Structures are given as structure tokens and as C-alpha cells.
Short mmCIF file of C-alpha atoms and ligand atoms in Angstrom, two decimals:
data_model
loop_
_atom_site.label_atom_id
_atom_site.label_comp_id
_atom_site.label_asym_id
_atom_site.label_seq_id
_atom_site.Cartn_x
_atom_site.Cartn_y
_atom_site.Cartn_z
CA UNK A 10 51.74 5.80 -34.30
CA UNK A 11 50.24 4.10 -31.10
CA UNK A 12 46.57 3.39 -31.46
CA UNK A 13 44.16 5.29 -29.10
CA UNK A 14 41.97 3.30 -26.72
CA UNK A 15 38.39 4.42 -27.50
CA UNK A 16 37.50 4.23 -23.81
CA UNK A 17 40.18 6.66 -22.74
CA UNK A 18 38.10 9.71 -23.21
CA UNK A 19 37.95 12.18 -20.25
CA UNK A 20 34.10 11.63 -20.13
CA UNK A 21 34.26 7.91 -19.70
CA UNK A 22 37.12 8.02 -17.13
CA UNK A 23 35.13 10.66 -15.13
CA UNK A 24 31.90 8.54 -15.27
CA UNK A 25 33.72 5.38 -14.22
CA UNK A 26 35.49 7.09 -11.27
CA UNK A 27 32.23 8.66 -10.04
CA UNK A 28 30.50 5.27 -10.54
CA UNK A 29 33.17 3.46 -8.42
CA UNK A 30 33.15 6.08 -5.61
CA UNK A 31 29.28 5.93 -5.55
CA UNK A 32 29.24 2.11 -5.26
CA UNK A 33 31.99 2.21 -2.62
CA UNK A 34 30.06 4.95 -0.71
CA UNK A 35 26.73 3.11 -0.99
CA UNK A 36 28.11 -0.20 0.30
CA UNK A 37 30.04 1.41 3.05
CA UNK A 38 26.99 3.30 4.25
CA UNK A 39 24.82 0.14 4.09
CA UNK A 40 27.31 -1.80 6.03
CA UNK A 41 27.96 0.94 8.68
CA UNK A 42 24.34 2.04 9.05
CA UNK A 43 23.10 -1.35 10.10
CA UNK A 44 26.20 -2.69 11.82
CA UNK A 45 25.29 -3.50 15.44
CA UNK A 46 27.06 -1.04 17.88
CA UNK A 47 29.65 -2.40 20.05
CA UNK A 48 27.89 -4.61 22.56
CA UNK A 49 26.88 -2.61 25.60
CA UNK A 50 24.94 -4.41 28.27
CA UNK A 51 22.34 -3.42 30.90
CA UNK A 52 21.88 -5.59 34.11
CA UNK A 53 19.11 -6.59 36.58
CA UNK A 54 19.65 -8.39 39.97
CA UNK A 55 17.03 -10.59 41.69
CA UNK A 56 17.31 -12.24 45.04
CA UNK A 57 15.21 -15.28 45.43
CA UNK A 58 14.63 -15.63 49.17
CA UNK A 59 13.37 -19.14 49.38
CA UNK A 60 12.44 -21.06 52.50
CA UNK A 61 15.67 -23.08 52.65
CA UNK A 62 18.13 -20.58 51.12
CA UNK A 63 18.52 -17.30 49.21
CA UNK A 64 20.12 -17.18 45.79
CA UNK A 65 21.10 -14.04 43.89
CA UNK A 66 20.85 -13.96 40.08
CA UNK A 67 22.52 -11.41 37.73
CA UNK A 68 20.78 -10.93 34.35
CA UNK A 69 22.32 -9.18 31.38
CA UNK A 70 20.85 -7.90 28.05
CA UNK A 71 21.96 -5.62 25.18
CA UNK A 72 21.45 -2.07 26.10
CA UNK A 73 20.00 -0.87 22.75
CA UNK A 74 17.29 -3.54 23.02
CA UNK A 75 15.83 -3.31 26.42
CA UNK A 76 12.37 -2.36 25.34
CA UNK A 77 12.32 -4.93 22.74
CA UNK A 78 13.04 -8.66 22.15
CA UNK A 79 16.77 -8.65 23.22
CA UNK A 80 17.53 -11.84 24.89
CA UNK A 81 18.03 -11.69 28.60
CA UNK A 82 20.59 -14.08 29.99
CA UNK A 83 21.71 -15.06 33.42
CA UNK A 84 25.48 -14.26 33.72
CA UNK A 85 26.04 -15.05 37.39
CA UNK A 86 24.48 -16.78 40.39
CA UNK A 87 25.49 -16.54 43.98
CA UNK A 88 24.20 -18.82 46.61
CA UNK A 89 23.83 -17.00 50.05
CA UNK A 90 25.42 -19.11 52.68
CA UNK A 91 23.23 -19.98 55.66
CA UNK A 92 19.49 -20.68 55.75
CA UNK A 93 16.58 -18.84 54.24
CA UNK A 94 15.65 -15.40 55.57
CA UNK A 95 12.52 -16.72 57.35
CA UNK A 96 14.83 -18.60 59.65
CA UNK A 97 16.29 -15.33 61.07
CA UNK A 98 13.05 -14.36 62.62
CA UNK A 99 14.62 -14.26 66.10
CA UNK A 100 17.74 -12.16 64.86
CA UNK A 101 16.70 -10.19 61.67
CA UNK A 102 19.90 -8.20 61.43
CA UNK A 103 21.68 -11.49 60.61
CA UNK A 104 19.40 -11.96 57.58
CA UNK A 105 20.55 -8.64 56.23
CA UNK A 106 24.22 -9.56 57.04
CA UNK A 107 23.92 -12.92 55.19
CA UNK A 108 23.28 -11.14 51.89
CA UNK A 109 26.45 -9.02 51.93
CA UNK A 110 28.90 -11.58 50.40
CA UNK A 111 26.72 -12.15 47.34
CA UNK A 112 26.16 -8.33 46.98
CA UNK A 113 29.85 -7.68 47.03
CA UNK A 114 30.00 -10.45 44.31
CA UNK A 115 27.46 -8.54 42.35
CA UNK A 116 29.70 -5.33 42.47
CA UNK A 117 32.31 -7.22 40.70
CA UNK A 118 30.06 -8.77 38.05
CA UNK A 119 28.14 -5.63 37.08
CA UNK A 120 30.41 -2.90 35.42
CA UNK A 121 30.72 -0.01 37.90
CA UNK A 122 29.36 2.49 35.42
CA UNK A 123 26.16 0.47 35.32
CA UNK A 124 25.83 0.08 39.06
CA UNK A 125 23.48 3.04 39.81
CA UNK A 126 20.99 2.07 37.18
CA UNK A 127 20.86 -1.63 37.76
CA UNK A 128 17.52 -2.69 39.43
CA UNK A 129 17.73 -4.87 42.48
CA UNK A 130 14.75 -6.85 43.61
CA UNK A 131 14.21 -9.28 46.51
CA UNK A 132 11.29 -11.57 46.29
CA UNK A 133 10.45 -13.93 49.13
CA UNK A 134 8.37 -17.10 48.81
CA UNK A 135 6.74 -19.69 50.94
CA UNK A 136 9.11 -19.53 53.88
CA UNK A 137 8.26 -15.92 54.45
CA UNK A 138 4.53 -16.59 53.66
CA UNK A 139 4.53 -19.05 56.62
CA UNK A 140 6.43 -16.70 58.93
CA UNK A 141 3.89 -13.96 57.96
CA UNK A 142 1.11 -16.32 58.98
CA UNK A 143 2.67 -17.31 62.17
CA UNK A 144 4.05 -13.93 63.23
CA UNK A 145 3.53 -11.00 60.85
CA UNK A 146 5.56 -8.58 63.09
CA UNK A 147 8.54 -10.91 62.81
CA UNK A 148 8.20 -11.13 59.08
CA UNK A 149 8.07 -7.22 58.99
CA UNK A 150 11.22 -7.04 61.01
CA UNK A 151 13.10 -9.49 58.65
CA UNK A 152 11.95 -7.42 55.57
CA UNK A 153 13.07 -4.22 57.40
CA UNK A 154 16.48 -5.70 57.98
CA UNK A 155 17.09 -7.05 54.62
CA UNK A 156 15.90 -3.83 52.94
CA UNK A 157 18.27 -1.84 55.04
CA UNK A 158 21.06 -4.07 54.07
CA UNK A 159 20.26 -3.91 50.37
CA UNK A 160 19.74 -0.04 50.31
CA UNK A 161 23.38 0.19 51.28
CA UNK A 162 24.40 -1.52 47.96
CA UNK A 163 25.31 0.67 44.92
CA UNK A 164 22.45 -0.74 42.99
CA UNK A 165 19.03 0.71 42.53
CA UNK A 166 17.04 -1.18 45.16
CA UNK A 167 13.45 -1.58 44.06
CA UNK A 168 12.09 -3.19 47.34
CA UNK A 169 11.72 -6.57 49.09
CA UNK A 170 8.31 -8.37 49.26
CA UNK A 171 6.61 -11.60 49.42
CA UNK A 172 5.36 -12.99 46.13
CA UNK A 173 1.93 -14.44 46.02
CA UNK A 174 1.73 -18.17 45.19
CA UNK A 175 -0.03 -17.17 41.95
CA UNK A 176 2.92 -14.77 40.94
CA UNK A 177 5.55 -17.49 41.92
CA UNK A 178 3.64 -19.99 39.60
CA UNK A 179 3.08 -17.59 36.70
CA UNK A 180 6.56 -16.13 36.62
CA UNK A 181 8.15 -19.63 36.72
CA UNK A 182 6.03 -20.44 33.54
CA UNK A 183 7.07 -17.23 31.90
CA UNK A 184 10.72 -18.00 32.52
CA UNK A 185 10.77 -21.41 30.99
CA UNK A 186 8.78 -20.32 27.96
CA UNK A 187 10.90 -17.16 27.47
CA UNK A 188 14.19 -19.17 27.67
CA UNK A 189 12.74 -21.79 25.28
CA UNK A 190 11.81 -18.94 22.80
CA UNK A 191 8.25 -20.12 22.88
CA UNK A 192 6.67 -16.72 23.61
CA UNK A 193 8.28 -14.62 20.95
CA UNK A 194 7.67 -17.09 18.24
CA UNK A 195 4.08 -17.94 19.36
CA UNK A 196 4.83 -21.55 19.78
CA UNK A 197 2.92 -24.17 21.94
CA UNK A 198 3.95 -23.37 25.44
CA UNK A 199 5.31 -25.79 28.06
CA UNK A 200 3.97 -26.17 31.67
CA UNK A 201 6.04 -25.32 34.76
CA UNK A 202 6.33 -27.50 37.79
CA UNK A 203 8.18 -25.99 40.68
CA UNK A 204 8.91 -27.84 43.92
CA UNK A 205 10.25 -25.74 46.77
CA UNK A 206 10.88 -26.50 50.40
CA UNK A 207 7.61 -24.88 51.68
CA UNK A 208 5.32 -24.63 48.69
CA UNK A 209 4.93 -26.19 45.21
CA UNK A 210 3.48 -24.60 42.06
CA UNK A 211 1.81 -26.08 38.90
CA UNK A 212 1.16 -23.76 35.91
CA UNK A 213 0.16 -24.65 32.28
CA UNK A 214 -2.05 -23.66 29.46
CA UNK A 215 -5.20 -25.68 29.10
CA UNK A 216 -7.51 -25.11 26.12
CA UNK A 217 -10.40 -26.09 28.22
CA UNK A 218 -9.65 -23.31 31.02
CA UNK A 219 -10.93 -19.80 30.66
CA UNK A 220 -10.93 -19.04 34.39
CA UNK A 221 -14.63 -19.12 34.82
CA UNK A 222 -14.65 -22.27 36.91
CA UNK A 223 -11.95 -21.13 39.37
CA UNK A 224 -10.98 -17.44 38.89
CA UNK A 225 -8.19 -17.60 41.54
CA UNK A 226 -6.24 -19.94 39.40
CA UNK A 227 -6.46 -17.85 36.37
CA UNK A 228 -3.72 -15.50 34.98
CA UNK A 229 -4.22 -13.71 31.67
CA UNK A 230 -1.19 -12.55 29.65
CA UNK A 231 -0.66 -10.90 26.37
CA UNK A 232 2.79 -11.29 25.20
CA UNK A 233 4.29 -10.59 21.75
CA UNK A 234 0.82 -10.29 20.40
CA UNK A 235 -0.52 -13.64 21.68
CA UNK A 236 -3.13 -14.16 24.39
CA UNK A 237 -2.42 -16.76 27.09
CA UNK A 238 -4.98 -18.06 29.66
CA UNK A 239 -2.79 -19.64 32.25
CA UNK A 240 -3.87 -22.01 35.01
CA UNK A 241 -1.69 -21.79 38.04
CA UNK A 242 -1.85 -22.92 41.60
CA UNK A 243 0.58 -22.78 44.46
CA UNK A 244 0.13 -25.31 47.35
CA UNK A 245 1.43 -23.77 50.50
CA UNK A 246 2.88 -26.47 52.88
CA UNK A 247 3.36 -28.80 49.94
CA UNK A 248 6.96 -28.07 49.35
CA UNK A 249 9.19 -31.14 50.22
CA UNK A 250 10.36 -29.85 53.66
CA UNK A 251 6.84 -28.95 54.90
CA UNK A 252 5.44 -32.08 53.33
CA UNK A 253 7.83 -34.11 55.44
CA UNK A 254 6.82 -32.28 58.49
CA UNK A 255 3.14 -33.11 57.77
CA UNK A 256 4.12 -36.77 57.15
CA UNK A 257 6.06 -36.91 60.46
CA UNK A 258 3.14 -35.03 62.24
CA UNK A 259 0.77 -37.69 60.87
CA UNK A 260 2.89 -40.56 62.17
CA UNK A 261 3.23 -39.01 65.56
CA UNK A 262 -0.52 -38.41 66.03
CA UNK A 263 -0.85 -41.50 68.12
CA UNK A 264 1.63 -39.89 70.52
CA UNK A 265 4.29 -42.49 71.38
CA UNK A 266 7.85 -41.43 71.82
CA UNK A 267 9.06 -43.14 68.63
CA UNK A 268 8.30 -43.37 64.91
CA UNK A 269 9.39 -46.16 62.66
CA UNK A 270 9.24 -44.51 59.31
CA UNK A 271 8.99 -46.35 55.96
CA UNK A 272 10.08 -43.21 54.15
CA UNK A 273 13.63 -43.33 55.82
CA UNK A 274 16.18 -45.95 55.04
CA UNK A 275 16.68 -48.86 57.43
CA UNK A 276 19.49 -48.06 59.83
CA UNK A 277 18.66 -44.25 60.00
CA UNK A 278 17.89 -43.02 63.39
CA UNK A 279 17.69 -39.58 65.02
CA UNK A 280 16.16 -38.04 68.11
CA UNK A 281 13.84 -35.01 67.14
CA UNK A 282 12.19 -32.35 69.17
CA UNK A 283 8.36 -32.35 69.11
CA UNK A 284 7.96 -28.58 69.53
CA UNK A 285 10.41 -27.93 66.62
CA UNK A 286 8.37 -30.28 64.43
CA UNK A 287 5.07 -28.54 65.39
CA UNK A 288 6.25 -25.07 65.12
CA UNK A 289 5.18 -24.59 61.53
CA UNK A 290 1.57 -23.43 60.68
CA UNK A 291 1.39 -26.35 58.27
CA UNK A 292 1.10 -28.73 61.21
CA UNK A 293 0.37 -26.45 64.18
CA UNK A 294 -2.68 -27.26 66.30
CA UNK A 295 -2.21 -30.85 65.75
CA UNK A 296 0.38 -31.49 68.42
CA UNK A 297 -0.87 -34.36 70.56
CA UNK A 298 -1.56 -33.09 74.16
CA UNK A 299 0.37 -36.06 75.61
CA UNK A 300 3.42 -35.42 73.39
CA UNK A 301 6.79 -35.99 75.23
CA UNK A 302 9.67 -33.50 74.48
CA UNK A 303 11.43 -35.62 72.05
CA UNK A 304 10.85 -38.65 69.78
CA UNK A 305 13.00 -41.17 68.14
CA UNK A 306 12.87 -41.23 64.36
CA UNK A 307 14.09 -44.51 62.88
CA UNK A 308 13.78 -45.76 59.34
CA UNK A 309 12.39 -49.09 58.01
CA UNK A 310 12.76 -48.30 54.23
CA UNK A 311 9.80 -49.34 52.32
CA UNK A 312 8.59 -47.49 49.20
CA UNK A 313 5.02 -48.93 49.06
CA UNK A 314 4.38 -48.29 52.83
CA UNK A 315 5.91 -44.75 52.47
CA UNK A 316 3.49 -44.11 49.67
CA UNK A 317 0.63 -44.75 52.06
CA UNK A 318 2.10 -42.31 54.56
CA UNK A 319 2.61 -39.72 51.92
CA UNK A 320 -1.04 -40.08 50.65
CA UNK A 321 -2.27 -39.47 54.02
CA UNK A 322 -1.24 -35.72 53.77
CA UNK A 323 -3.49 -35.23 50.73
CA UNK A 324 -7.24 -34.91 50.68
CA UNK A 325 -8.26 -36.55 47.38
CA UNK A 326 -12.05 -36.69 48.13
CA UNK A 327 -13.29 -33.18 48.56
CA UNK A 328 -13.98 -31.47 45.24
CA UNK A 329 -16.75 -28.90 44.49
CA UNK A 330 -15.57 -28.29 40.89
CA UNK A 331 -15.86 -30.54 37.82
CA UNK A 332 -12.29 -31.91 38.59
CA UNK A 333 -9.70 -31.27 41.18
CA UNK A 334 -6.11 -32.00 41.82
CA UNK A 335 -6.19 -32.49 45.64
CA UNK A 336 -7.45 -30.65 48.77
CA UNK A 337 -10.45 -29.35 46.80
CA UNK A 338 -8.39 -27.33 44.42
CA UNK A 339 -9.71 -27.16 40.83
CA UNK A 340 -7.29 -28.34 38.01
CA UNK A 341 -8.15 -28.51 34.41
CA UNK A 342 -7.06 -31.60 32.25
CA UNK A 343 -3.27 -31.78 31.90
CA UNK A 344 -2.01 -30.55 28.52
CA UNK A 345 1.27 -30.52 26.60
CA UNK A 346 4.79 -30.89 28.04
CA UNK A 347 6.23 -29.73 31.42
CA UNK A 348 9.49 -28.48 32.72
CA UNK A 349 9.90 -29.52 36.38
CA UNK A 350 12.69 -27.68 38.26
CA UNK A 351 14.14 -26.85 41.61
CA UNK A 352 13.64 -29.70 44.07
CA UNK A 353 12.06 -31.94 41.43
CA UNK A 354 15.38 -31.69 39.62
CA UNK A 355 17.66 -32.30 42.54
CA UNK A 356 15.80 -35.45 43.62
CA UNK A 357 15.45 -36.92 40.18
CA UNK A 358 19.09 -36.07 39.55
CA UNK A 359 20.03 -38.14 42.51
CA UNK A 360 17.95 -41.03 41.16
CA UNK A 361 19.78 -40.53 37.77
CA UNK A 362 16.43 -39.97 36.02
CA UNK A 363 16.84 -36.64 34.35
CA UNK A 364 18.43 -37.34 30.94
CA UNK A 365 15.67 -38.59 28.85
CA UNK A 366 11.88 -38.77 29.29
CA UNK A 367 11.45 -41.31 31.95
CA UNK A 368 8.80 -43.93 32.10
CA UNK A 369 6.86 -43.91 35.19
CA UNK A 370 7.62 -47.58 35.93
CA UNK A 371 11.36 -46.86 36.03
CA UNK A 372 10.77 -44.13 38.56
CA UNK A 373 8.83 -46.58 40.77
CA UNK A 374 11.43 -49.34 40.50
CA UNK A 375 14.27 -46.86 41.29
CA UNK A 376 12.45 -45.57 44.37
CA UNK A 377 11.63 -49.10 45.59
CA UNK A 378 15.34 -49.91 45.29
CA UNK A 379 16.43 -46.63 46.92
CA UNK A 380 14.05 -46.93 49.99
CA UNK A 381 15.08 -50.58 50.38
CA UNK A 382 18.85 -49.87 50.64
CA UNK A 383 20.13 -49.83 54.13
CA UNK A 384 21.25 -46.41 55.24
CA UNK A 385 24.97 -47.42 55.77
CA UNK A 386 25.13 -48.79 52.24
CA UNK A 387 23.70 -45.69 50.90
CA UNK A 388 26.26 -43.50 52.69
CA UNK A 389 29.04 -45.66 51.17
CA UNK A 390 27.53 -45.33 47.74
CA UNK A 391 27.25 -41.64 48.04
CA UNK A 392 30.08 -40.19 50.11
CA UNK A 393 29.80 -36.91 48.38
CA UNK A 394 26.15 -36.22 49.15
CA UNK A 395 25.32 -34.14 52.19
CA UNK A 396 23.73 -36.32 54.94
CA UNK A 397 20.83 -33.92 55.30
CA UNK A 398 19.82 -34.60 51.71
CA UNK A 399 20.85 -38.28 51.62
CA UNK A 400 18.59 -38.95 54.70
CA UNK A 401 15.56 -37.64 52.87
CA UNK A 402 15.85 -38.84 49.26
CA UNK A 403 13.60 -41.96 49.90
CA UNK A 404 10.85 -39.60 51.37
CA UNK A 405 11.51 -36.87 48.80
CA UNK A 406 11.31 -39.27 45.84
CA UNK A 407 8.22 -40.95 47.09
CA UNK A 408 6.53 -37.51 47.72
CA UNK A 409 7.45 -36.41 44.16
CA UNK A 410 6.06 -39.65 42.69
CA UNK A 411 2.89 -39.33 44.75
CA UNK A 412 2.36 -35.61 44.13
CA UNK A 413 2.70 -36.01 40.31
CA UNK A 414 0.56 -39.18 39.96
CA UNK A 415 -2.04 -38.91 42.63
CA UNK A 416 -1.95 -35.21 43.11
CA UNK A 417 -1.69 -33.80 39.69
CA UNK A 418 -3.05 -36.95 37.85
CA UNK A 419 -0.10 -37.61 35.60
CA UNK A 420 -0.44 -41.24 34.30
CA UNK A 421 2.09 -43.66 32.80
CA UNK A 422 1.22 -42.14 29.43
CA UNK A 423 1.62 -38.43 30.41
CA UNK A 424 4.46 -38.83 32.88
CA UNK A 425 6.99 -38.93 29.99
CA UNK A 426 5.80 -35.43 28.92
CA UNK A 427 7.74 -34.12 32.08
CA UNK A 428 11.40 -32.99 31.68
CA UNK A 429 13.37 -32.59 34.82
CA UNK A 430 15.56 -29.48 34.29
CA UNK A 431 17.91 -27.13 36.14
CA UNK A 432 18.83 -24.70 33.45
CA UNK A 433 17.64 -23.62 29.96
CA UNK A 434 20.40 -22.29 27.81
CA UNK A 435 22.56 -21.34 30.84
CA UNK A 436 19.80 -19.60 32.80
CA UNK A 437 18.24 -21.22 35.87
CA UNK A 438 14.71 -22.30 35.63
CA UNK A 439 12.74 -20.58 38.38
CA UNK A 440 10.36 -17.51 38.99
CA UNK A 441 13.18 -14.89 39.09
CA UNK A 442 13.73 -14.09 35.47
CA UNK A 443 10.00 -13.94 34.76
CA UNK A 444 9.56 -11.56 37.76
CA UNK A 445 12.35 -9.18 36.45
CA UNK A 446 11.11 -9.37 32.73
CA UNK A 447 7.74 -8.29 34.16
CA UNK A 448 8.93 -5.51 36.41
CA UNK A 449 11.30 -4.01 33.83
CA UNK A 450 8.55 -4.23 31.01
CA UNK A 451 10.92 -6.35 28.99
CA UNK A 452 8.26 -8.52 27.36
CA UNK A 453 6.04 -6.39 25.07
CA UNK A 454 2.38 -7.17 24.83
CA UNK A 455 2.50 -6.67 21.04
CA UNK A 456 4.89 -8.19 18.59
CA UNK A 457 7.59 -5.67 17.71
CA UNK A 458 8.11 -4.45 14.17
CA UNK A 459 10.81 -6.50 12.63
CA UNK A 460 12.97 -5.27 9.59
CA UNK A 461 11.94 -6.61 6.24
CA UNK A 462 15.26 -8.18 5.69
CA UNK A 463 18.13 -9.41 7.92
CA UNK A 464 21.21 -7.36 7.91
CA UNK A 465 23.27 -9.43 5.37
CA UNK A 466 20.20 -9.67 3.16
CA UNK A 467 19.80 -5.91 3.24
CA UNK A 468 23.45 -5.22 2.38
CA UNK A 469 23.39 -7.69 -0.46
CA UNK A 470 20.21 -6.21 -1.99
CA UNK A 471 21.60 -2.61 -1.74
CA UNK A 472 24.86 -3.70 -3.47
CA UNK A 473 23.20 -5.53 -6.26
CA UNK A 474 20.76 -2.44 -6.89
CA UNK A 475 23.77 -0.15 -6.91
CA UNK A 476 25.50 -2.31 -9.53
CA UNK A 477 22.51 -2.49 -11.73
CA UNK A 478 21.91 1.35 -11.48
CA UNK A 479 25.64 1.84 -12.43
CA UNK A 480 25.53 -0.41 -15.46
CA UNK A 481 22.19 1.16 -16.58
CA UNK A 482 23.85 4.62 -16.18
CA UNK A 483 26.81 3.58 -18.29
CA UNK A 484 24.55 2.17 -21.07
CA UNK A 485 22.39 5.35 -20.99
CA UNK A 486 25.46 7.19 -22.07
CA UNK A 487 25.94 5.11 -25.11
CA UNK A 488 25.36 7.91 -27.57
CA UNK A 489 28.34 9.73 -26.15
CA UNK A 490 30.57 6.76 -26.49
CA UNK A 491 33.38 7.32 -28.98
CA UNK A 492 33.09 5.39 -32.21
CA UNK A 493 35.80 2.86 -33.21
CA UNK A 494 38.19 4.59 -35.71
CA UNK A 495 38.52 2.81 -38.94
CA UNK A 496 41.76 0.66 -39.14
CA UNK A 497 44.09 2.15 -41.71
CA UNK A 498 44.03 -0.02 -44.81
CA UNK A 499 47.30 -1.72 -45.71
CA UNK A 500 47.74 -1.60 -49.38
N1 LIG B 614 21.09 -29.27 46.09
C1 LIG B 614 19.85 -29.07 46.53
C2 LIG B 614 19.42 -27.67 46.78
C3 LIG B 614 18.07 -27.51 47.32
N2 LIG B 614 17.34 -28.53 47.51
C4 LIG B 614 15.96 -28.47 47.91
O1 LIG B 614 15.20 -27.65 47.12
C5 LIG B 614 14.17 -26.91 47.83
C6 LIG B 614 14.28 -25.42 47.51
O2 LIG B 614 13.30 -24.71 48.10
P1 LIG B 614 13.21 -23.16 48.32
O3 LIG B 614 14.27 -22.74 49.27
O4 LIG B 614 13.35 -22.51 46.88
O5 LIG B 614 11.76 -23.06 49.05
P2 LIG B 614 10.41 -22.26 48.61
O6 LIG B 614 10.42 -20.97 49.20
O7 LIG B 614 10.47 -22.10 47.04
O8 LIG B 614 9.37 -23.28 49.00
C7 LIG B 614 14.44 -27.16 49.34
O9 LIG B 614 13.61 -28.17 49.71
C8 LIG B 614 15.94 -27.70 49.27
O10 LIG B 614 16.13 -28.66 50.40
C9 LIG B 614 17.73 -29.84 47.19
O11 LIG B 614 16.94 -30.77 47.33
N3 LIG B 614 19.01 -30.18 46.81
CA1 LIG B 615 11.91 -21.67 45.45
#
């Protein structure tokens, strides 16, 4: 007779089957319940209407996390061809037209089912600030024209406006710290240095600054449960293009028909128009009365002399606070590391000085060499670089050097705390991302509640608990287990 397996009682089989079904069900629910949904993204578009050009940035983030800590990333950037919108004062319609190619680009990059709900912002910076000072009616007409053009796009247009210098500085700081994950994790923050064409911004946290000494430089944030007292200042006219204008204006003050400029390479020569030079509010009112129509601008390439010219556009003496950067503007003691972007990056990239932290002395030597190079040689060395930029690198480099050291008081010790950057994790450093995060309330003031365990940990714990429960259950049924039958005795 075949021996009966003691486990093969109906009861144990039923218990085992129910147990297995229960475990499978538990694990399946645990996995499915917490599995991220198929990625669905939301979008936001910001147009950065700078003094020299306009750029459009498209940002993307997971749809189910938009009120939370979901990472926002730049997925596309489009450079508007032509000049900045402030240059269309005499023909505003063209400013609107100029944006159309990038807006069509955006229609391709944002899925059509999201078009209608995607916010679209245009923020203008120092070029429009200057136009607004010079001719506010013209500035209104430009905004009217660009707004009409953007309203025709399928996106949800949220308005075009001028950012204050304070906003521009503060949002640049938010962008770099957000992209570096410093805000959410409450880490030490990094300062932001932004050099544009018409203004420049410096923003950083200084423990010694609580806003009392100079309230206009103070911005308070509460982000992810942390308080930040930010120092920020925007110097209108101290972007590199307006700074060049001021340096030229300074050199034409004596009124002759030619300037021999140490900030331009030897061999450079151009005829320039006096009234064009003096049309900006940064230099207006200083045009010499005896000025001829044009002047010849030639280079003599000398970094040390150029530094003297550049210094003449700063006022280092006036200061009614405990300490100042320049032009009587309060600045607390520098602190921590800095990310320097926009034109800082472009110029330092040309000098090959962006990779590591750069000693100040190397920058000085590189600039002395660059300025002393004859213009013809420079053109041969860099056939790929646009002449408009190549002409100006000696000036731009010297200006950056002087602004950082004499203006903001970086020393040979602190200079290497500056990193020259263009992008962080694929997104451009600049004010646009911070601006959009703020307007869409994407950075919460308080730290969000996080689940106790990560997804994988949660599933493992549930599985182990289910197994333990099952084993305990089986053991608890021990009294019902069939007893082993006695083996028949072989006699
Ligand atoms: N490849 C490039 C692109 C821009 N730039 C400069 O970067 C600056 C950008 O300024 P911007 O147009 O954002 O002007 P703001 O309104 O910020 O003052 C301009 O001075 C451009 O000439 C550069 O040096 N190299
Ligand atoms: Ca800018």
C-alpha cells in the first residue's frame, strides 16, 4: 500500500493555497500602489528679453509633482535672431515679429494637448529699463507689440514686463541654488554673479547681513522650510556693452576726433558715430559740446593702461555705509562660493579659464597676453569667433577682472571661489528658471512631507511582513496538523 503524505490533508492544502494567494495579492498591491504613473509632463515657457538678444527657454516637470519638489528641467532653448527688443523702439512691430520663429519651435516641443495650459512669460531686463528711462512711451509700444504677438500663440500668455534689478539678481540666485539641489536639502548656498550687456547683478547670502543697513538690497525667502536673507544688487549701465560705452565716453571727453584705446588690440580701427555713442542714458548729458560727427577708434592693446581706463568708470571713494562695493552701494563681506554666468562665462571661456578654479594671477597674465596680441594675429588665431566679440575681448576681460577685484573686492584668495558656468545639469544658469518657479509657486515655503521609506524599501518591508505573518499563521494551526502514522513493524 502507498504511504499517505501527512501534509496532503484538505485543510493544509487549502491553507497553503490561500496563503500563497494572499502573499501574491499583497506584493502585487504593494508594487502597483506605489509604482510611479507613466511619466506625464507639464511645461512652462519663459522669454528672456535681454539688452543684446532674446532667448526662449522651455521647462518641463512631472505633472503629478507640480506643487511639490519635482525637478524642473530645461528641455529646449531657442535664440531669437536679431537684436534685443529694446532695439526695436523705432519699429515695435518688428520686435513682435522677431519672436515668431521661436514660438513656432515651442509649438513643436510642447505636446499639443498641453499647449493651452502652458504658461508663457516674457521678462525684459536692462535694455528695456534703459529704454523706459529714455523714452517710456517707446518702451510701452514695444511691450504692446510683443504682447500682441505672444497672445496669438496657443500658450497661456501671462504677460510681458520689466523685471526690477532686484528680481533679476534674486531669481538668478534661486536658479543656481535650485539646480544645484541646495535649497531642498538646506545646504550652504552659492552666490550668483550675472553679467549682461546693460546691467550686472551680484547676489549672495552673508551671515552679517540682515537688511538693516541697506533695505533696498535685501530679499527674504522662506524655501523648503529654511529662511534666507539674501543680499542682491543690480548695477544698471555696468553690463559689459554699456560699460564699454562709458569707457569710450570717458576717453572722448577731451573732444578730439580720435581715440587711441588700450582696451582694443593694436591694429584695430573703426570709425564711430558720436551721437550713437551718446544715445544711451548711461552716458547722455556728457557729450562734449565741440564733438564732431564721428571719431576714429583705434587700438593700442595694453592691459595695464586699459585697467586705468576701466577704473575711471567706477566711483570707489563715495560710501555712506560701513562698507561699499562701488558707486556708494552697500555690500556686505563676500561669503562662500559663486557661480558666474552669462557674459562672465562667454569671456572666460574665450580665455580658456572656465574649467577649474582659476588663480587670479593666471587671469591677469592671460589678459595681458590677449591685449598685447596684434589684432591681425588674433583674427588668424580665432577665425571662428565673430568679429564683434573678438574686437571686444581685451576690453571685456579687463572689465570683468576690474569689476570682480576692485568693484566687488574679490582677492587672490577669494577669486578661486568663483566658478564660471553656463549650464547646471543641462539647464542654463540665469534668472528665467527662478522667475518661473516663483510665478508657478513651484518652490514651497515649507519642506514637503516625505514618505517614511523609499519605494523599494516599502515593497521589501511589506513582503517580509507578509511572509512572517504567513509562517506564524501556519504554525498557529499546529494542533490541527495530522500526526505521523506509525510505521508498520516488520516482524
Ligand atoms: N556668445 C555670446 C553671447 C552673448 N554675449 C554677451 O552676453 C551679454 C548678454 O547680455 P543680455 O542680452 O542678457 O543683457 P542684459 O539685459 O542682461 O543686460 C551681452 O553683452 C552679449 O554681448 C557674449 O559675450 N557672447
Ligand atoms: Ca541677461
